[in-house]
Amino acid sequence: MALSEKTKAAWRPFVVGFILGGLACLVGAALIPLTTSSGRDARQSEGEQMIGAFKGVARVNYGQSGRHFDRLVLKPEESSHAKYGELDGKYYRVVNVVGTPSAGSGEIFAVPQDNHHSTIRMWFSYGGGDGKVEYLGPDRSP
Amino acid sequence: MDRNEPTLLTKAARFVSGLFCGAALMFAVISAFLIMETTPFEEWWMAVDSDTESAEAEAGQLFESASNAVLETDSEDEVVRLTGAQDEGGAGLVRADIVGEHYVLADTVIQEDGRLVLVAVPRNGYYPVLEYRFTNTGDAETVVTMPAAVTSE
């Protein structure tokens, strides 16, 4: 059934509003990652930053002694560059262990303090210092 | 002016109602999409969270098999990690041997205070970090070194 021109004209404001409302909601949804994920990313970023900082500690310990240490916080006589309190962040805690997945490389773990993120593992090279981050659960990055 | 033509107020009301209807429809569509998007993570989370008994049992199995591999190593070199060949300081395990559903073993064998130490790292905040301290005489104990961060939502 074809609508008359008068009816179409009468409901044109509704149609225009409908389209604009939908577009506004779409734009709003597109902005969600910039707002909510920035909070979510802040948590992940803290974990990655902490783990990156302790990668530096492990490399310094290695550079000064020429051997791999299995802990981040060392005994006093081993001139530690990290203290226990520094392992705890607001959203993540770094585990006091340095794995050795292969000769010349290490691994460090950061465990989340909430139930929305997964543990982060960083593999790194003692020589070059390059690191690779891996989430031990699904990555929640947008 | 046509008497049947809607007034400016009526047009405005129709525009506003259209605005709401359009936004509501788009909101529903986007919400459904976002819920579907997050489902895999939530499914994974539900599979691994709050199952403390399974997690403890899994950590125990990982510790047992890894410590056995370390003790059975007949290499003259010091065992420094779990994976890799024995002549390269490994205990002969592969990565899959030290990765579980709830826990992952750090790929290292720590020698501390006359004992060997293995570290189990949880894959999320629901479980504690565990250490398995053992000797080649059969003494062994599991210690919580970092309590679980999350107890409830």
CSV table of C-alpha atoms in Angstrom, one decimal:
chain,number,residue,atom,x,y,z
A,1,MET,CA,0.0,0.0,0.0
A,2,ALA,CA,1.6,3.2,-1.1
A,3,LEU,CA,1.7,6.0,1.3
A,4,SER,CA,0.4,9.4,0.3
A,5,GLU,CA,2.8,12.3,-0.1
A,6,LYS,CA,1.1,14.0,2.8
A,7,THR,CA,1.7,11.0,5.1
A,8,LYS,CA,5.3,10.7,4.0
A,9,ALA,CA,5.9,14.4,4.7
A,10,ALA,CA,4.2,14.1,8.1
A,11,TRP,CA,6.4,11.2,9.2
A,12,ARG,CA,9.6,12.6,7.7
A,13,PRO,CA,10.8,14.1,11.0
A,14,PHE,CA,10.4,10.7,12.6
A,15,VAL,CA,12.5,9.0,9.9
A,16,VAL,CA,15.2,11.7,10.1
A,17,GLY,CA,15.3,11.4,13.9
A,18,PHE,CA,15.4,7.6,13.6
A,19,ILE,CA,18.4,7.7,11.3
A,20,LEU,CA,20.2,10.4,13.4
A,21,GLY,CA,19.5,8.5,16.6
A,22,GLY,CA,20.9,5.3,15.1
A,23,LEU,CA,24.0,7.1,13.8
A,24,ALA,CA,24.6,8.8,17.2
A,25,CYS,CA,24.4,5.5,19.0
A,26,LEU,CA,26.8,4.0,16.4
A,27,VAL,CA,29.3,6.8,16.9
A,28,GLY,CA,28.9,6.4,20.7
A,29,ALA,CA,29.7,2.7,20.4
A,30,ALA,CA,32.7,3.4,18.2
A,31,LEU,CA,34.0,5.6,21.0
A,32,ILE,CA,33.6,2.9,23.7
A,33,PRO,CA,37.1,1.4,23.0
A,34,LEU,CA,38.6,4.9,23.6
A,35,THR,CA,36.9,5.2,27.0
A,36,THR,CA,36.4,1.8,28.6
A,37,SER,CA,39.3,0.0,27.0
A,38,SER,CA,41.6,2.8,28.2
A,39,GLY,CA,40.8,1.7,31.7
A,40,ARG,CA,41.2,-1.9,30.8
A,41,ASP,CA,44.4,-1.2,28.9
A,42,ALA,CA,45.7,0.8,31.9
A,43,ARG,CA,45.6,-2.4,33.9
A,44,GLN,CA,47.3,-4.5,31.2
A,45,SER,CA,49.8,-1.7,30.6
A,46,GLU,CA,50.7,-1.7,34.3
A,47,GLY,CA,51.4,-5.4,34.1
A,48,GLU,CA,53.4,-5.1,31.0
A,49,GLN,CA,55.3,-2.1,32.4
A,50,MET,CA,56.1,-3.9,35.6
A,51,ILE,CA,57.3,-7.0,33.8
A,52,GLY,CA,59.4,-4.8,31.4
A,53,ALA,CA,61.0,-3.0,34.4
A,54,PHE,CA,61.9,-6.3,36.0
A,55,LYS,CA,63.2,-7.6,32.7
A,56,GLY,CA,65.7,-4.7,33.1
A,57,VAL,CA,66.5,-5.8,36.7
A,58,ALA,CA,67.1,-9.4,35.5
A,59,ARG,CA,69.4,-8.1,32.7
A,60,VAL,CA,71.3,-5.8,35.1
A,61,ASN,CA,71.8,-8.7,37.5
A,62,TYR,CA,73.0,-10.8,34.7
A,63,GLY,CA,75.3,-8.1,33.3
A,64,GLN,CA,76.9,-7.5,36.6
A,65,SER,CA,77.5,-11.1,37.5
A,66,GLY,CA,77.7,-12.9,34.2
A,67,ARG,CA,75.2,-15.5,35.3
A,68,HIS,CA,71.5,-16.1,35.3
A,69,PHE,CA,69.6,-15.6,38.6
A,70,ASP,CA,66.5,-17.6,39.2
A,71,ARG,CA,64.9,-14.8,41.4
A,72,LEU,CA,64.3,-11.2,40.8
A,73,VAL,CA,64.7,-10.3,44.5
A,74,LEU,CA,68.1,-11.6,45.4
A,75,LYS,CA,69.8,-12.2,48.7
A,76,PRO,CA,71.5,-9.2,50.3
A,77,GLU,CA,75.0,-10.5,49.5
A,78,GLU,CA,74.0,-10.8,45.8
A,79,SER,CA,73.4,-7.0,45.6
A,80,SER,CA,69.8,-7.2,44.6
A,81,HIS,CA,68.3,-4.5,42.3
A,82,ALA,CA,64.8,-5.3,43.3
A,83,LYS,CA,62.9,-5.3,46.6
A,84,TYR,CA,59.9,-7.5,47.5
A,85,GLY,CA,57.6,-4.4,47.8
A,86,GLU,CA,58.3,-3.5,44.3
A,87,LEU,CA,56.8,-6.7,42.9
A,88,ASP,CA,53.3,-5.6,43.8
A,89,GLY,CA,51.4,-3.1,41.6
A,90,LYS,CA,47.9,-1.9,41.8
A,91,TYR,CA,46.5,-4.4,39.2
A,92,TYR,CA,49.3,-6.9,38.8
A,93,ARG,CA,51.9,-8.7,40.9
A,94,VAL,CA,55.2,-9.9,39.5
A,95,VAL,CA,56.2,-13.4,40.5
A,96,ASN,CA,59.7,-13.6,42.1
A,97,VAL,CA,61.1,-16.0,39.6
A,98,VAL,CA,63.1,-15.7,36.4
A,99,GLY,CA,62.6,-18.7,34.1
A,100,THR,CA,65.2,-19.8,31.6
A,101,PRO,CA,63.3,-21.2,28.6
A,102,SER,CA,66.6,-21.4,26.7
A,103,ALA,CA,70.2,-20.5,27.0
A,104,GLY,CA,70.5,-16.7,26.8
A,105,SER,CA,66.8,-16.0,27.4
A,106,GLY,CA,64.6,-15.5,30.4
A,107,GLU,CA,60.9,-15.3,31.3
A,108,ILE,CA,59.0,-13.3,33.9
A,109,PHE,CA,55.4,-13.6,35.0
A,110,ALA,CA,52.9,-11.1,36.3
A,111,VAL,CA,49.7,-12.3,37.9
A,112,PRO,CA,46.5,-10.1,37.8
A,113,GLN,CA,44.9,-8.9,41.0
A,114,ASP,CA,41.4,-9.0,39.5
A,115,ASN,CA,39.3,-11.6,37.7
A,116,HIS,CA,39.1,-9.8,34.4
A,117,HIS,CA,42.6,-10.3,33.2
A,118,SER,CA,45.0,-13.2,32.7
A,119,THR,CA,48.6,-13.7,33.7
A,120,ILE,CA,51.2,-12.1,31.5
A,121,ARG,CA,54.4,-13.9,30.6
A,122,MET,CA,57.3,-12.1,29.1
A,123,TRP,CA,60.0,-13.9,27.2
A,124,PHE,CA,63.1,-11.9,26.7
A,125,SER,CA,66.7,-12.1,25.5
A,126,TYR,CA,69.5,-11.3,27.9
A,127,GLY,CA,71.7,-10.1,25.1
A,128,GLY,CA,69.5,-8.0,22.9
A,129,GLY,CA,66.9,-7.2,25.5
A,130,ASP,CA,64.1,-7.7,23.1
A,131,GLY,CA,61.0,-9.1,24.8
A,132,LYS,CA,57.8,-10.8,23.7
A,133,VAL,CA,54.6,-10.6,25.8
A,134,GLU,CA,52.2,-13.5,26.0
A,135,TYR,CA,48.9,-13.7,27.8
A,136,LEU,CA,48.3,-17.0,29.5
A,137,GLY,CA,44.6,-16.7,28.8
A,138,PRO,CA,42.7,-14.9,26.0
A,139,ASP,CA,44.1,-11.5,25.3
A,140,ARG,CA,41.5,-8.9,26.2
A,141,SER,CA,43.0,-6.2,24.1
A,142,PRO,CA,40.4,-4.6,21.9
B,1,MET,CA,-1.6,26.5,5.4
B,2,ASP,CA,-3.2,23.1,5.3
B,3,ARG,CA,-5.2,22.5,8.5
B,4,ASN,CA,-4.2,18.9,8.5
B,5,GLU,CA,-0.5,19.6,8.3
B,6,PRO,CA,1.2,18.7,11.6
B,7,THR,CA,2.3,21.6,13.7
B,8,LEU,CA,5.9,22.4,14.5
B,9,LEU,CA,5.5,20.8,17.9
B,10,THR,CA,4.1,17.6,16.4
B,11,LYS,CA,7.1,17.5,14.0
B,12,ALA,CA,9.5,18.0,16.8
B,13,ALA,CA,7.8,15.3,18.9
B,14,ARG,CA,8.1,12.9,16.0
B,15,PHE,CA,11.7,13.8,15.4
B,16,VAL,CA,12.5,13.2,19.1
B,17,SER,CA,10.6,9.9,19.2
B,18,GLY,CA,12.4,8.8,16.0
B,19,LEU,CA,15.7,9.8,17.6
B,20,PHE,CA,15.0,7.5,20.6
B,21,CYS,CA,13.7,4.6,18.5
B,22,GLY,CA,16.7,4.7,16.2
B,23,ALA,CA,19.1,4.9,19.2
B,24,ALA,CA,17.3,2.1,21.0
B,25,LEU,CA,17.4,-0.2,18.0
B,26,MET,CA,21.1,0.5,17.4
B,27,PHE,CA,21.9,0.1,21.1
B,28,ALA,CA,20.2,-3.3,21.0
B,29,VAL,CA,22.1,-4.4,17.9
B,30,ILE,CA,25.5,-3.2,19.3
B,31,SER,CA,24.8,-4.8,22.7
B,32,ALA,CA,24.1,-8.2,21.2
B,33,PHE,CA,27.3,-7.9,19.1
B,34,LEU,CA,29.4,-7.0,22.1
B,35,ILE,CA,27.9,-9.8,24.2
B,36,MET,CA,28.8,-12.3,21.4
B,37,GLU,CA,32.3,-10.8,21.2
B,38,THR,CA,33.1,-11.3,24.9
B,39,THR,CA,31.6,-14.8,25.1
B,40,PRO,CA,34.9,-16.7,24.4
B,41,PHE,CA,36.7,-14.9,27.2
B,42,GLU,CA,33.9,-15.5,29.6
B,43,GLU,CA,33.7,-19.1,28.7
B,44,TRP,CA,37.4,-19.5,29.2
B,45,TRP,CA,37.2,-17.7,32.5
B,46,MET,CA,34.3,-19.8,33.8
B,47,ALA,CA,36.3,-22.9,32.8
B,48,VAL,CA,39.3,-22.0,34.8
B,49,ASP,CA,38.0,-20.0,37.7
B,50,SER,CA,36.9,-21.1,41.2
B,51,ASP,CA,37.8,-24.7,40.5
B,52,THR,CA,40.3,-24.8,43.4
B,53,GLU,CA,40.4,-28.6,43.8
B,54,SER,CA,41.2,-29.2,40.1
B,55,ALA,CA,43.8,-26.4,40.1
B,56,GLU,CA,45.5,-27.9,43.2
B,57,ALA,CA,45.4,-31.4,41.7
B,58,GLU,CA,46.8,-30.1,38.4
B,59,ALA,CA,49.6,-28.2,40.1
B,60,GLY,CA,50.5,-31.4,42.1
B,61,GLN,CA,50.7,-33.4,38.9
B,62,LEU,CA,52.8,-30.8,37.2
B,63,PHE,CA,55.2,-30.7,40.1
B,64,GLU,CA,55.4,-34.4,40.4
B,65,SER,CA,56.1,-35.1,36.8
B,66,ALA,CA,58.6,-32.2,36.6
B,67,SER,CA,60.4,-33.1,39.8
B,68,ASN,CA,60.7,-36.8,38.7
B,69,ALA,CA,62.2,-35.6,35.4
B,70,VAL,CA,64.7,-33.5,37.2
B,71,LEU,CA,65.7,-36.3,39.6
B,72,GLU,CA,65.9,-38.8,36.8
B,73,THR,CA,68.3,-36.6,34.9
B,74,ASP,CA,71.6,-38.4,34.6
B,75,SER,CA,73.5,-35.5,33.1
B,76,GLU,CA,76.6,-34.5,34.9
B,77,ASP,CA,75.8,-30.9,34.1
B,78,GLU,CA,73.6,-28.9,36.5
B,79,VAL,CA,69.9,-28.9,35.6
B,80,VAL,CA,68.8,-25.3,35.3
B,81,ARG,CA,65.5,-25.6,33.4
B,82,LEU,CA,62.7,-28.1,32.8
B,83,THR,CA,62.6,-28.1,29.0
B,84,GLY,CA,65.4,-28.8,26.6
B,85,ALA,CA,68.0,-31.5,26.2
B,86,GLN,CA,69.9,-32.8,29.2
B,87,ASP,CA,73.3,-31.8,27.8
B,88,GLU,CA,72.0,-28.2,27.6
B,89,GLY,CA,71.0,-28.0,31.2
B,90,GLY,CA,67.4,-29.1,30.6
B,91,ALA,CA,65.4,-31.9,32.2
B,92,GLY,CA,64.2,-33.3,28.9
B,93,LEU,CA,60.7,-32.0,29.1
B,94,VAL,CA,58.8,-30.2,26.4
B,95,ARG,CA,56.8,-27.0,26.8
B,96,ALA,CA,53.5,-29.0,26.8
B,97,ASP,CA,54.7,-30.9,29.8
B,98,ILE,CA,54.8,-27.8,32.0
B,99,VAL,CA,51.6,-26.1,30.8
B,100,GLY,CA,48.3,-26.9,32.4
B,101,GLU,CA,44.8,-25.5,32.2
B,102,HIS,CA,45.1,-23.6,35.5
B,103,TYR,CA,48.9,-23.4,36.1
B,104,VAL,CA,52.1,-23.0,34.1
B,105,LEU,CA,55.5,-24.0,35.6
B,106,ALA,CA,58.2,-21.5,35.3
B,107,ASP,CA,60.9,-23.0,33.1
B,108,THR,CA,63.6,-23.2,35.7
B,109,VAL,CA,65.0,-25.4,38.5
B,110,ILE,CA,66.1,-23.2,41.4
B,111,GLN,CA,68.7,-24.5,43.8
B,112,GLU,CA,68.1,-22.8,47.1
B,113,ASP,CA,69.2,-23.6,50.6
B,114,GLY,CA,70.2,-27.2,49.6
B,115,ARG,CA,66.9,-27.9,47.9
B,116,LEU,CA,65.5,-27.8,44.4
B,117,VAL,CA,62.5,-25.5,43.8
B,118,LEU,CA,59.9,-25.5,41.1
B,119,VAL,CA,57.5,-22.6,40.7
B,120,ALA,CA,53.9,-22.9,39.5
B,121,VAL,CA,52.3,-19.7,38.2
B,122,PRO,CA,48.5,-19.5,37.9
B,123,ARG,CA,47.0,-18.4,34.6
B,124,ASN,CA,44.7,-15.9,36.4
B,125,GLY,CA,44.3,-14.2,39.8
B,126,TYR,CA,42.1,-17.0,41.3
B,127,TYR,CA,44.9,-19.2,42.4
B,128,PRO,CA,48.0,-18.7,44.5
B,129,VAL,CA,51.6,-18.9,43.2
B,130,LEU,CA,53.0,-22.2,44.5
B,131,GLU,CA,56.5,-23.5,45.0
B,132,TYR,CA,57.5,-27.1,45.2
B,133,ARG,CA,60.6,-27.6,47.3
B,134,PHE,CA,62.2,-31.0,47.1
B,135,THR,CA,65.4,-33.0,47.6
B,136,ASN,CA,66.8,-36.1,46.0
B,137,THR,CA,66.2,-37.9,49.3
B,138,GLY,CA,62.4,-37.7,48.8
B,139,ASP,CA,61.6,-34.8,51.0
B,140,ALA,CA,59.1,-32.4,49.4
B,141,GLU,CA,56.7,-29.7,50.4
B,142,THR,CA,54.4,-27.4,48.5
B,143,VAL,CA,54.4,-23.8,49.7
B,144,VAL,CA,52.1,-20.8,48.9
B,145,THR,CA,54.4,-17.9,48.1
B,146,MET,CA,51.8,-15.5,46.8
B,147,PRO,CA,48.2,-15.9,47.9
B,148,ALA,CA,45.4,-15.8,45.4
B,149,ALA,CA,44.5,-12.3,44.6
B,150,VAL,CA,40.9,-12.9,43.9
B,151,THR,CA,38.5,-14.6,46.3
B,152,SER,CA,35.2,-13.4,45.0
B,153,GLU,CA,33.9,-10.8,42.6
